[in-house]
Coordinates of C-alpha atoms in Angstrom, one line a residue:
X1 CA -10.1 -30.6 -19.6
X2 CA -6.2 -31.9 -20.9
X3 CA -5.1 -34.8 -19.8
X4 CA -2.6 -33.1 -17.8
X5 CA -4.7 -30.5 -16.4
X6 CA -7.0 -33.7 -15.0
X7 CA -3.6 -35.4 -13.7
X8 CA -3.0 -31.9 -12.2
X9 CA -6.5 -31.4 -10.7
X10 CA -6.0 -34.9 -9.2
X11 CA -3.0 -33.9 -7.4
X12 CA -4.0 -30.6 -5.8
X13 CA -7.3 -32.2 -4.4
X14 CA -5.3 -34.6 -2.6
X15 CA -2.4 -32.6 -1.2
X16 CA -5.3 -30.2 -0.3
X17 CA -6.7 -33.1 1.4
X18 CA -3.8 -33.9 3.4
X19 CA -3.3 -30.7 4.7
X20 CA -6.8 -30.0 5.6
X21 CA -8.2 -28.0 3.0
X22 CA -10.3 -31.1 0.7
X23 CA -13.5 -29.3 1.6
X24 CA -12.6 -26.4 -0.5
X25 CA -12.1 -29.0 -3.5
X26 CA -14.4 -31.4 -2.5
X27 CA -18.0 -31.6 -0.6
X28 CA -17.4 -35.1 0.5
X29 CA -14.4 -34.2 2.7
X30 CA -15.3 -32.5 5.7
X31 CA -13.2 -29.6 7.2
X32 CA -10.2 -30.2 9.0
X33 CA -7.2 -28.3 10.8
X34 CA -6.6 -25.9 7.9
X35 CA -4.0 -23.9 10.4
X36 CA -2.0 -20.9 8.7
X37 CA 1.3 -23.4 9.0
X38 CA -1.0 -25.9 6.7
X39 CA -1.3 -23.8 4.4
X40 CA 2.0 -22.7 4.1
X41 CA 3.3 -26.4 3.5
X42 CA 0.7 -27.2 1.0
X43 CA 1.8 -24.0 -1.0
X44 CA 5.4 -25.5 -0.7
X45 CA 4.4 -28.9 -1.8
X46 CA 1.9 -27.9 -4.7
X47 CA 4.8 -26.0 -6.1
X48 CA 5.8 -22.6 -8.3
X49 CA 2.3 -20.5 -8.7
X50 CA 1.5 -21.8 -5.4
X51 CA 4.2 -20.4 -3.8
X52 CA 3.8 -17.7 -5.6
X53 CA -0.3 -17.5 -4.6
X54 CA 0.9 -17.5 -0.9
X55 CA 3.6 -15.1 -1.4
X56 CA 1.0 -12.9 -3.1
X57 CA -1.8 -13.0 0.4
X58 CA 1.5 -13.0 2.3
X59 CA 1.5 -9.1 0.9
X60 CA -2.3 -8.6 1.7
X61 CA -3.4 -7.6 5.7
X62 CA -6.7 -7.0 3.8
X63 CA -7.3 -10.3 2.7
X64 CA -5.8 -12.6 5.5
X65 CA -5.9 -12.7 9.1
X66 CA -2.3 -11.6 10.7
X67 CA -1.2 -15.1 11.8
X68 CA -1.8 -16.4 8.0
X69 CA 0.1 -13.1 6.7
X70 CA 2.8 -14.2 9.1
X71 CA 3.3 -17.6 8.2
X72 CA 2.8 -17.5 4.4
X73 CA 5.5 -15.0 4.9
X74 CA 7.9 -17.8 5.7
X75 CA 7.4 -19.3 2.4
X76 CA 9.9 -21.1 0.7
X77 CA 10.7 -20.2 -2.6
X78 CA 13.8 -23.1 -3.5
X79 CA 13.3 -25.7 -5.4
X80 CA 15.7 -28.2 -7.8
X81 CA 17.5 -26.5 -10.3
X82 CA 16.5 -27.4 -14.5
X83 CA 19.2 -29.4 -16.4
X84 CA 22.2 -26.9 -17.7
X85 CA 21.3 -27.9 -21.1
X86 CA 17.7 -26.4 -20.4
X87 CA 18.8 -23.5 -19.2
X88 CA 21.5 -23.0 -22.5
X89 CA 18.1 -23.6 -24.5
X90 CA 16.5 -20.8 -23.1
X91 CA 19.5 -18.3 -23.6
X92 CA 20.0 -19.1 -27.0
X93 CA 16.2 -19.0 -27.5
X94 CA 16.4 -15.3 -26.4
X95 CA 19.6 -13.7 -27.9
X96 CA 20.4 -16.5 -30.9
X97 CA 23.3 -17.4 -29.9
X98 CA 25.1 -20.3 -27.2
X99 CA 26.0 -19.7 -23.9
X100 CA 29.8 -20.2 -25.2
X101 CA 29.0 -17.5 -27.7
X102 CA 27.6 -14.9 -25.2
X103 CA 30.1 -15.7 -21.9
X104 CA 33.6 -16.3 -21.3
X105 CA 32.7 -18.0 -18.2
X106 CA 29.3 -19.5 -17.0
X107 CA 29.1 -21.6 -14.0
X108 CA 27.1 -24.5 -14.7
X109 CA 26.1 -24.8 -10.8
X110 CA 23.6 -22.1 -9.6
X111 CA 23.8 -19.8 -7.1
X112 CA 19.9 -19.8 -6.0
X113 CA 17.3 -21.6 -7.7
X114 CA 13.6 -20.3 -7.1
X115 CA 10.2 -21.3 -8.8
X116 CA 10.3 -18.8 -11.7
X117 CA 14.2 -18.6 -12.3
X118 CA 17.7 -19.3 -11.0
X119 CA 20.6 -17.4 -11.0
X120 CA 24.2 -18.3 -12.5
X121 CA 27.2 -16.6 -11.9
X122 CA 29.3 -15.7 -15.4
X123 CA 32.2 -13.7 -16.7
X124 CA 31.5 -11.4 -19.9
X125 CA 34.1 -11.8 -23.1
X126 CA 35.3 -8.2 -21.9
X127 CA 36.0 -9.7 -18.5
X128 CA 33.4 -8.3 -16.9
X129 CA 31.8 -10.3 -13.8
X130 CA 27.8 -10.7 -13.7
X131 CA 24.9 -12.3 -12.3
X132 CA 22.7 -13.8 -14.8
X133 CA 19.0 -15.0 -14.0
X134 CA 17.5 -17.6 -16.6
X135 CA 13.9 -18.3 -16.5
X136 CA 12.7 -21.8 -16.5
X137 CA 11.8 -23.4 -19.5
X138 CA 7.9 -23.8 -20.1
X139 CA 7.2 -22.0 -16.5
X140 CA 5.1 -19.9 -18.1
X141 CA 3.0 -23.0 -19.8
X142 CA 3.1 -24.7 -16.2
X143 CA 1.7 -21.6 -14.4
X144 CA -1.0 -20.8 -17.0
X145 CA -2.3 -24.4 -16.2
X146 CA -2.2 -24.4 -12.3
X147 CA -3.9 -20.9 -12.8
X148 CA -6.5 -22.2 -15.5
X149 CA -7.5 -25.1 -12.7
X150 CA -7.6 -22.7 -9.7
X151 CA -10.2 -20.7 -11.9
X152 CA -12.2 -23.3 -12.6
X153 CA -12.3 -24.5 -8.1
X154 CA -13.1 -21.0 -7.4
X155 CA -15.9 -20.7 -10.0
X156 CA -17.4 -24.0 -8.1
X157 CA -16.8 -23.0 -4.1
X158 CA -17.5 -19.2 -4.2
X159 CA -20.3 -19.9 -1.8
X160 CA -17.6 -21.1 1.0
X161 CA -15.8 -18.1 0.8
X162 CA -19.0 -16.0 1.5
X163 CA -18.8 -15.4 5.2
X164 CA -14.3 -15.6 5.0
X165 CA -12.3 -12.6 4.0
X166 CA -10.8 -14.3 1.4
X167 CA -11.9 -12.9 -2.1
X168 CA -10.7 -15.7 -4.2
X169 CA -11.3 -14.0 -7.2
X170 CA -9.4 -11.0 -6.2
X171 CA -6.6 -13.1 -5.2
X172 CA -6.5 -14.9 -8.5
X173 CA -6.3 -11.6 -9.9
X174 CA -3.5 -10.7 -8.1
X175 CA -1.4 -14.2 -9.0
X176 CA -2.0 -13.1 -13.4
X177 CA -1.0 -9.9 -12.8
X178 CA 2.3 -11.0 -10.6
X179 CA 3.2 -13.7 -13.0
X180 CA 2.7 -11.5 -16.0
X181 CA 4.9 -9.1 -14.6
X182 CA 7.5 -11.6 -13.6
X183 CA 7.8 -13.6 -16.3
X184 CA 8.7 -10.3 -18.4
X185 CA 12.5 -10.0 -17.0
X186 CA 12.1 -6.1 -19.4
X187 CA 10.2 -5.0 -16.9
X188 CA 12.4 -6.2 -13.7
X189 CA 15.3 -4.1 -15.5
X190 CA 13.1 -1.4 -16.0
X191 CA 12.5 -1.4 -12.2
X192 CA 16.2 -1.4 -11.4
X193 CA 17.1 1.6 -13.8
X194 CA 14.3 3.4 -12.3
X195 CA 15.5 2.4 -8.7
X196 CA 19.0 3.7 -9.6
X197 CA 17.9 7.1 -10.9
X198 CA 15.7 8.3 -7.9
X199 CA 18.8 7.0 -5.2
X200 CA 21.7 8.4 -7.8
X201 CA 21.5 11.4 -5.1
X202 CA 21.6 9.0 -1.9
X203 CA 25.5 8.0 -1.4
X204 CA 24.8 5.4 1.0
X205 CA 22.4 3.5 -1.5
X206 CA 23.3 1.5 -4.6
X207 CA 21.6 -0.8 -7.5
X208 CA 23.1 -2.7 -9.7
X209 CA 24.0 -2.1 -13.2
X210 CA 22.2 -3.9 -16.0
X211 CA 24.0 -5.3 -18.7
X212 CA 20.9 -4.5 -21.6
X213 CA 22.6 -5.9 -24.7
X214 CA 22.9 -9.2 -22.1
X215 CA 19.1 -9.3 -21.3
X216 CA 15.7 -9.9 -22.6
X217 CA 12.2 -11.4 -21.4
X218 CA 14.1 -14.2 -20.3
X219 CA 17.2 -13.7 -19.2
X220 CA 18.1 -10.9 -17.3
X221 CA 22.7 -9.9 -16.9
X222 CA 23.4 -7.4 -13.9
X223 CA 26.9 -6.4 -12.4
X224 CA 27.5 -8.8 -9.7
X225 CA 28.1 -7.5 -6.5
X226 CA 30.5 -8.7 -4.0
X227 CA 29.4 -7.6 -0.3
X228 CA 28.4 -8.8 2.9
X229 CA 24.6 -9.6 3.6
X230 CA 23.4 -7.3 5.5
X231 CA 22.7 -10.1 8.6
X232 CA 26.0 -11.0 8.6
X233 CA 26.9 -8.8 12.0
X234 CA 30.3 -10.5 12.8
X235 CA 31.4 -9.9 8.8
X236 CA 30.0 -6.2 9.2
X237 CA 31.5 -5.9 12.2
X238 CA 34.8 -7.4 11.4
X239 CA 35.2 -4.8 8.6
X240 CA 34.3 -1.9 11.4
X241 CA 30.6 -1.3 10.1
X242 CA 28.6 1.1 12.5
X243 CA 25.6 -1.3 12.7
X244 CA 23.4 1.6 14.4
X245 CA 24.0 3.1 11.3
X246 CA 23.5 1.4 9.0
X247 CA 19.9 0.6 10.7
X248 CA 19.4 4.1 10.2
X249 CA 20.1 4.9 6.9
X250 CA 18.3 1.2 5.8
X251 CA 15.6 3.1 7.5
X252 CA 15.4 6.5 6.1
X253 CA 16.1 5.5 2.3
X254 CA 13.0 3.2 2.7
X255 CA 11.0 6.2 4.0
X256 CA 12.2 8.7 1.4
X257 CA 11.6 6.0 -1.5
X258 CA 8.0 5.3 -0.2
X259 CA 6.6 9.0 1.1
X260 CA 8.6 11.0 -1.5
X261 CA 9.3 9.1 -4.5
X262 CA 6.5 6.5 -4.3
X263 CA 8.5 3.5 -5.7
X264 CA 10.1 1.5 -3.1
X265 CA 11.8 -2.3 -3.2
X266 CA 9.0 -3.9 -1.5
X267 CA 11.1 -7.4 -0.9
X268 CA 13.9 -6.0 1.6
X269 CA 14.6 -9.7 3.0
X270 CA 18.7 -10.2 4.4
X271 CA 18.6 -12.3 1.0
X272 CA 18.4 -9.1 -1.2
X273 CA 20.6 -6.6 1.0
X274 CA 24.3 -6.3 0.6
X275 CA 27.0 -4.2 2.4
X276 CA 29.5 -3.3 -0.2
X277 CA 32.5 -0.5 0.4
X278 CA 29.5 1.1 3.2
X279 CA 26.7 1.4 0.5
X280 CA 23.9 -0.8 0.9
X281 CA 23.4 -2.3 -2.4
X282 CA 20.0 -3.6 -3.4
X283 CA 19.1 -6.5 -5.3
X284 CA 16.6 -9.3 -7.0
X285 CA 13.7 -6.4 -8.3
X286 CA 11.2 -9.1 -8.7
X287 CA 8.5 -7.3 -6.1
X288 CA 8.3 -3.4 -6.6
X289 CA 5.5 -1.2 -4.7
X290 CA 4.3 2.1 -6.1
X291 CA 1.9 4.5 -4.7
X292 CA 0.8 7.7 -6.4
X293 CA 0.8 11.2 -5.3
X294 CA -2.9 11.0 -4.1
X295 CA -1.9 7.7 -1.5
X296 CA 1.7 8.9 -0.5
X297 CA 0.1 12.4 0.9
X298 CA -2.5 10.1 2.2
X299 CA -0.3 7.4 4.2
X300 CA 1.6 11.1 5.1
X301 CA -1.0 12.3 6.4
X302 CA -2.5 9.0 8.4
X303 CA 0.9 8.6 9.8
X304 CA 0.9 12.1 11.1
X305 CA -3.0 11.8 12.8
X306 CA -1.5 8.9 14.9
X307 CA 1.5 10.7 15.8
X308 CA -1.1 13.7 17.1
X309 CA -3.8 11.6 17.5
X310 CA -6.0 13.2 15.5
X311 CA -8.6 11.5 15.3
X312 CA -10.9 13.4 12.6
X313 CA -7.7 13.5 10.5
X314 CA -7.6 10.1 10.0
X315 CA -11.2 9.5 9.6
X316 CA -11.0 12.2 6.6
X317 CA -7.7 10.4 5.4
X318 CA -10.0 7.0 5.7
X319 CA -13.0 8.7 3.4
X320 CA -10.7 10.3 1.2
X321 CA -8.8 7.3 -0.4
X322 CA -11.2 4.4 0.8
X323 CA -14.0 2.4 -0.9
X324 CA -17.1 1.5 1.5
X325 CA -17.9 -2.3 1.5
X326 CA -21.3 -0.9 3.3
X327 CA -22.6 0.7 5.6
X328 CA -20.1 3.4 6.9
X329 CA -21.1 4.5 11.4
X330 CA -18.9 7.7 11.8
X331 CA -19.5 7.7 14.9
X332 CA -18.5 4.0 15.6
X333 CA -15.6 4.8 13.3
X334 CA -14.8 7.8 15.8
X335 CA -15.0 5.7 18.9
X336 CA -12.9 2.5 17.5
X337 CA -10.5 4.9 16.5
X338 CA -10.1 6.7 19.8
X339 CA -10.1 2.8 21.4
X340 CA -7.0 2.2 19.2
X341 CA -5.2 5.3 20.4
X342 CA -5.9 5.0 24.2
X343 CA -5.2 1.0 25.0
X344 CA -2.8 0.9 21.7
X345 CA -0.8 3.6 21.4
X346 CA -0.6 5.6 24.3
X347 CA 2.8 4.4 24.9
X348 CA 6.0 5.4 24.1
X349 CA 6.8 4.8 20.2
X350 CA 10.0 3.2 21.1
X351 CA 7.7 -0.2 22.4
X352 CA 5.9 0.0 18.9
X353 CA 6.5 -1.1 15.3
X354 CA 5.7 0.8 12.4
X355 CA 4.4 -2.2 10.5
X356 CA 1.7 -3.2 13.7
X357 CA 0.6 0.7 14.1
X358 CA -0.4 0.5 10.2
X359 CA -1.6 -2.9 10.4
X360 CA -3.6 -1.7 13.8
X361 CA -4.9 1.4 11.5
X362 CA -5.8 -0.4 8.5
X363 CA -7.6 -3.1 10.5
X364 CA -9.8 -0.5 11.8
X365 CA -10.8 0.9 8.5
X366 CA -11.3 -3.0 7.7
X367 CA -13.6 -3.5 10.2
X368 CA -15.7 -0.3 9.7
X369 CA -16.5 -1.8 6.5
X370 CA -13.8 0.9 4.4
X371 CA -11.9 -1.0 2.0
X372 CA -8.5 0.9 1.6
X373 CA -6.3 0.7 -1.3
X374 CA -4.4 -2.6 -2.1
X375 CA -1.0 -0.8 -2.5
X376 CA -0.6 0.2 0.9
X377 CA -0.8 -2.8 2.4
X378 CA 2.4 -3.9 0.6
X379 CA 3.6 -0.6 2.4
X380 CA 2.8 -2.9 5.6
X381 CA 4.4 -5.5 4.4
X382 CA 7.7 -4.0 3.1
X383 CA 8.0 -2.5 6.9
X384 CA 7.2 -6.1 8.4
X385 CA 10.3 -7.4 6.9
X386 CA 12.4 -4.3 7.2
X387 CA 11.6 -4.2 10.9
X388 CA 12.9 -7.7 11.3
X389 CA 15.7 -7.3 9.7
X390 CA 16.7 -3.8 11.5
X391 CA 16.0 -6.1 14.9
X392 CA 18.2 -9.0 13.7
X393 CA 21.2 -6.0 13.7
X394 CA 19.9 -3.1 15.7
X395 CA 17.5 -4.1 18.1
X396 CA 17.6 -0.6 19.2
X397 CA 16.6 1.0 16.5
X398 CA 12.7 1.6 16.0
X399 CA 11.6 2.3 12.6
X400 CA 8.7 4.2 14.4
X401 CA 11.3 6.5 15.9
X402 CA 13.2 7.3 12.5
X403 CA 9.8 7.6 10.7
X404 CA 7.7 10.3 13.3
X405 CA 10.0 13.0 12.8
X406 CA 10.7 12.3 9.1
X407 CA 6.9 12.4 8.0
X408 CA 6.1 15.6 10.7
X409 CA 9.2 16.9 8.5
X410 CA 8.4 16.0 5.1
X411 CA 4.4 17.1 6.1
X412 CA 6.1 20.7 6.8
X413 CA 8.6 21.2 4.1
X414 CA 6.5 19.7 1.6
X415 CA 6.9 21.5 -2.2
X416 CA 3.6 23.8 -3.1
X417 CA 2.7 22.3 -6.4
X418 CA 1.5 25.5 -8.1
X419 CA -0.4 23.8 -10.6
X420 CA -2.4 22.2 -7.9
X421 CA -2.8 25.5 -6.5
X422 CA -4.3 27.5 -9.7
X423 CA -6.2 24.7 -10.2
X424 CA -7.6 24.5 -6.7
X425 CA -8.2 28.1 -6.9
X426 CA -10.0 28.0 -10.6
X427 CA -12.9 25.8 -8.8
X428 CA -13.1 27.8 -5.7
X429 CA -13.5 30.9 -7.5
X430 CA -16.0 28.9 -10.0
X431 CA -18.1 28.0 -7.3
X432 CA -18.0 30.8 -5.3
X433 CA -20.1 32.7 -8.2
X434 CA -22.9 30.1 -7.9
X435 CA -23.2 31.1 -3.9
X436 CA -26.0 34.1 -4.1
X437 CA -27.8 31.8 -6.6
X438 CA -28.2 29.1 -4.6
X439 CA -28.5 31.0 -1.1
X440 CA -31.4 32.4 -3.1
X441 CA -32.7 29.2 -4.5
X442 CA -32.3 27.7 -0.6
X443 CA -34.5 30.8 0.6
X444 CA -37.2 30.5 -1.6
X445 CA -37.6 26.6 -1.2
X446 CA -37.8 27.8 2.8
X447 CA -40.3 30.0 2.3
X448 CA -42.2 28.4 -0.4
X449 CA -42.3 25.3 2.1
X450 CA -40.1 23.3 -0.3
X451 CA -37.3 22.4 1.7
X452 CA -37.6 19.6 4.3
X453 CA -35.0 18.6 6.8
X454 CA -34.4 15.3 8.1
X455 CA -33.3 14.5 11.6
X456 CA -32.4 11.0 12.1
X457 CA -31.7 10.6 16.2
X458 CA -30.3 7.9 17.6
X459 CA -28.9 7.3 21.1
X460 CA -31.9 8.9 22.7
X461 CA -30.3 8.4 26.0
X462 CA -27.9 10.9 25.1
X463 CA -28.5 14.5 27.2
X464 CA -31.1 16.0 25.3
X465 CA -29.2 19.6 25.8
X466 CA -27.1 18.1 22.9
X467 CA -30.1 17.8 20.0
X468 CA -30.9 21.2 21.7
X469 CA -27.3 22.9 20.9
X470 CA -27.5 21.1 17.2
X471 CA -31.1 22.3 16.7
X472 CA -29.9 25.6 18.0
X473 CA -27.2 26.1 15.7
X474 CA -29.3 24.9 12.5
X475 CA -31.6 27.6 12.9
X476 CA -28.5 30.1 13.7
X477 CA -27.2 28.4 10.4
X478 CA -30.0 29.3 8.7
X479 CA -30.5 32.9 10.0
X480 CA -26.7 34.0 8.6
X481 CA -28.0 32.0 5.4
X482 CA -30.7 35.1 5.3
X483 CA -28.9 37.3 6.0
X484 CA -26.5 37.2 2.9
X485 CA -29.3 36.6 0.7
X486 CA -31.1 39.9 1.7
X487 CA -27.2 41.3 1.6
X488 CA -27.1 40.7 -1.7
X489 CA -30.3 41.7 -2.8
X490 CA -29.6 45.2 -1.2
X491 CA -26.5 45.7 -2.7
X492 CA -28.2 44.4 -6.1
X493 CA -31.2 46.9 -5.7
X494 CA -28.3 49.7 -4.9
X495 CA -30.9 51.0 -1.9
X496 CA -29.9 52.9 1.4
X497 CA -27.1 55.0 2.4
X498 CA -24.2 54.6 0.2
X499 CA -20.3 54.9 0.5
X500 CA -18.5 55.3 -2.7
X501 CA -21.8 54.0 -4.7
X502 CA -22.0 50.8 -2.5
X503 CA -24.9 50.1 -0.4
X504 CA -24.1 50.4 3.4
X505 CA -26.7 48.4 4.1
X506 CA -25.7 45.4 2.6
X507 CA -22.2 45.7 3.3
X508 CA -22.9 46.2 7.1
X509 CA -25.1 42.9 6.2
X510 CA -22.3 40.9 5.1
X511 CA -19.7 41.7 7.7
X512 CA -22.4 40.7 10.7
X513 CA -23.3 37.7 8.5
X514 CA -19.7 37.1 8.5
X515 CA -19.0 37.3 12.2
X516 CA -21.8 35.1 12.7
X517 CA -20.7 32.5 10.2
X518 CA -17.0 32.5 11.7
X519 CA -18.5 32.2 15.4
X520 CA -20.8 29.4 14.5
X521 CA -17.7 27.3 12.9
X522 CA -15.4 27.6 15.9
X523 CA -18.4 26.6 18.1
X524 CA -18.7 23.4 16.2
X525 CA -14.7 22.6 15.9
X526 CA -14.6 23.3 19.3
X527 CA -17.5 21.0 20.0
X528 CA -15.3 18.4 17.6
X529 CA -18.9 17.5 16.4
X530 CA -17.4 18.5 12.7

């Protein structure tokens, strides 16, 4: 190991000490209070990527319990500014040329400094005023070193993390893909272009410009943005701002970016929202969330199973999109889930958040051993902050409230994608040419004495009329199963009375093999044993 990498070692062992977490580091220090507040202040004091690290699990319900998601979420990311001259090296690194070359003004002093950049105000030769963000020189040196050591303590305690639900690998993981992304300023712009074109239709949203021949890997130049943050209620209101309002429409362009466009400014702190001429303006693209089609129809769809409370909808919704982490009890599944909606949410939505209904939800699938996608729980975390800003101006205004309607809305009037349609269509079809065969292959393992079926009961002290309806409805099952098969044969074979050359036989056949089937379905949904 470098001499520097030791030195750094060295250092995070002992501030890991102090705050209660040596035994991670070190066998010889026994555990201490390692409360979620101690770990937020040894991120602090350890620095950039582990600030970064706890903003990172602050963004992950599936990793952390709530009260460390809540206190890592407090993280501060400010720390001293570099040397002016550093920062012109940087600049003139990236575009060849000084910052007295590139800028008619540049303010030495800068307006926010955080662990990966800071932010200088600056006029362009053409007059124009912008916000310039610099990176810091060697940060990306500095955070592949704290990330080579972390690697290495995590390869030597996995075994502590065994029985936790921290996945220190996983998190790892998570920190090189963040810092990758955000040490590549290209890619930040590329967020805000993107951000501007799916909003150009929204009036009351905005995005800054970026100034590309400005901006680089390292240095990105926007259009700055003079406006009021969007705490500031005696500024707002001073200027005659409808605070209600804007609540509102904060609200519904966070729930059209998310469930319709599935890329959504995942960072919505007062820091990064700006009332300017009644647009809110967005800013600082450094965190971005997108979901795909498959998980936006998904978190639709889960959001609409609470609002009904249907229960078998969300289990599906569960299945559909999650990963088992084991064994998988339906049936305990079923009965946390119907726990959740009596003692949880049989209220009025106005008394709930939207963030702590998903977070309720997810924790469920959690503990059911269903491992749900890592995207949406920065959907969860994005409405943590949103809420609290929207209760900082509005405490009226429920998120909840705004977002029911919308998703029933948006779950009605959703496009038919007619691709998705043929397509669905093609298999059904497909597959419905292989039913005789197999009816026929089922029948003759029956009768050869092929087939075996397995009953697995459990909670004998369960009425035993129940095993008798399912046992019941297995051989009815089983009957209409015959019935098509010997349908088919007859109208194969062509025998019996015929109308217009068809077998009447067979068709008669079908239709009360029909009947049955549709009776025997409702019977079940109705039972809700589906």
């Amino acid at each position: 190991m470098a001499k520097n990498s030791a030195k750094r070692l060295k250092e995070i062992v002992k501030v890991s000490a102090f705050y209660g977490f040596g035994f991670l580091v070190d066998n010889k220090i026994k555990r201490q209070d390692n409360s979620p507040e101690n770990l937020r202040l040894a991120c602090e004091d350890l620095g950039p990527t582990f600030i970064k690290l706890g903003q990172i699990l602050s963004t992950r319900p599936d990793i952390l319990p709530a009260e460390y998601i809540k206190e890592l979420s407090k993280l501060q990311d400010n720390v001293l500014p570099e040397k002016f001259k550093d920062i012109n090296k940087v600049i003139k690194s990236e575009f060849g040329k000084s910052i007295e070359e590139l800028f008619l003004k540049f303010n030495e002093i800068p307006l926010a400094s955080a662990s990966v950049a800071q932010v200088h105000e600056a006029t362009l030769k053409d007059g124009r005023e912008v916000i310039v963000k610099v990176q810091r020189p060697e940060i990306s040196d500095k955070m592949e070193t704290d990330i080579s050591i972390l690697s290495r303590i995590f390869n030597l305690t996995k075994a502590k993390f065994k029985d936790t639900l921290i996945d220190p690998s996983e998190a790892l993981n998570e920190l090189l893909d963040s810092t990758r992304l955000e040490l590549d300023f290209n890619i930040e712009a590329e967020n805000i272009e993107k951000f501007r074109k799916i909003n150009k239709s929204v009036a009351c949203i905005y995005a800054p410009f970026v100034i590309s021949e400005y901006s680089g890997k390292t240095v990105l130049t926007l259009e700055k943005i003079k406006g009021y943050k969007i705490d500031d209620k005696k500024g707002l209101l001073e200027q005659g701002y409808d605070l209600p309002d804007i609540s509102k429409k904060l609200a519904l362009s966070f729930l059209k970016n998310i469930f319709e466009d599935g890329f959504f400014h995942a960072d919505p702190h007062p820091g990064n929202l700006l009332i300017r001429d009644g647009k809110i303006c967005f800013i600082d693209f450094g965190i971005i969330g997108n979901l795909n089609k498959t998980l936006r129809d998904s978190l639709n769809d889960a959001v609409v199973a609470v609002a009904y409370e249907d229960i078998n909808k969300l289990i599906s919704v569960f299945m559909s999109i999650g990963i088992k982490d084991g064994f998988v009890d339906r049936n305990q599944l079923y009965e946390d889930i119907d726990y959740l909606f009596a003692n949880y949410l049989n209220t009025s939505f106005e008394n709930i958040n939207m963030s702590y209904m998903l977070q309720e939800v997810f924790d469920v699938a959690r503990r059911n051993n269903i491992k749900l996608p890592k995207e949406l729980t920065l959907v969860i975390r994005t409405f943590i902050i949103l809420e609290g800003v929207i209760a900082q101006i509005s405490p009226e205004i429920k998120v909840l409230d705004i977002a029911i309607p919308y998703v029933k809305s948006h779950n009605l009037n959703k496009d038919i994608d007619l691709d998705e349609v043929l397509l669905n269509t093609h298999i059904f079809l497909k597959n419905s040419v292989k039913v005789p065969t197999k009816l026929i292959e089922v029948s003759d393992n029956i009768l050869s004495g092929r087939t075996k079926i397995k009953l697995e009961l459990k909670n004998l002290d369960k009425p035993l009329n129940e095993l008798n309806r399912m046992v019941n409805r297995m051989v009815f099952g089983l009957v209409v199963s015959a019935m098509i098969v010997a349908s088919s044969l007859v109208l194969n074979s062509n025998i019996g009375p015929k109308v217009y050359d068809v077998s009447l036989i067979g068709v008669i056949g079908f239709i009360v093999a029909g009947i049955s089937g549709l009776w025997l379905l409702i019977s079940i949904l109705k039972s809700g044993m589906m």
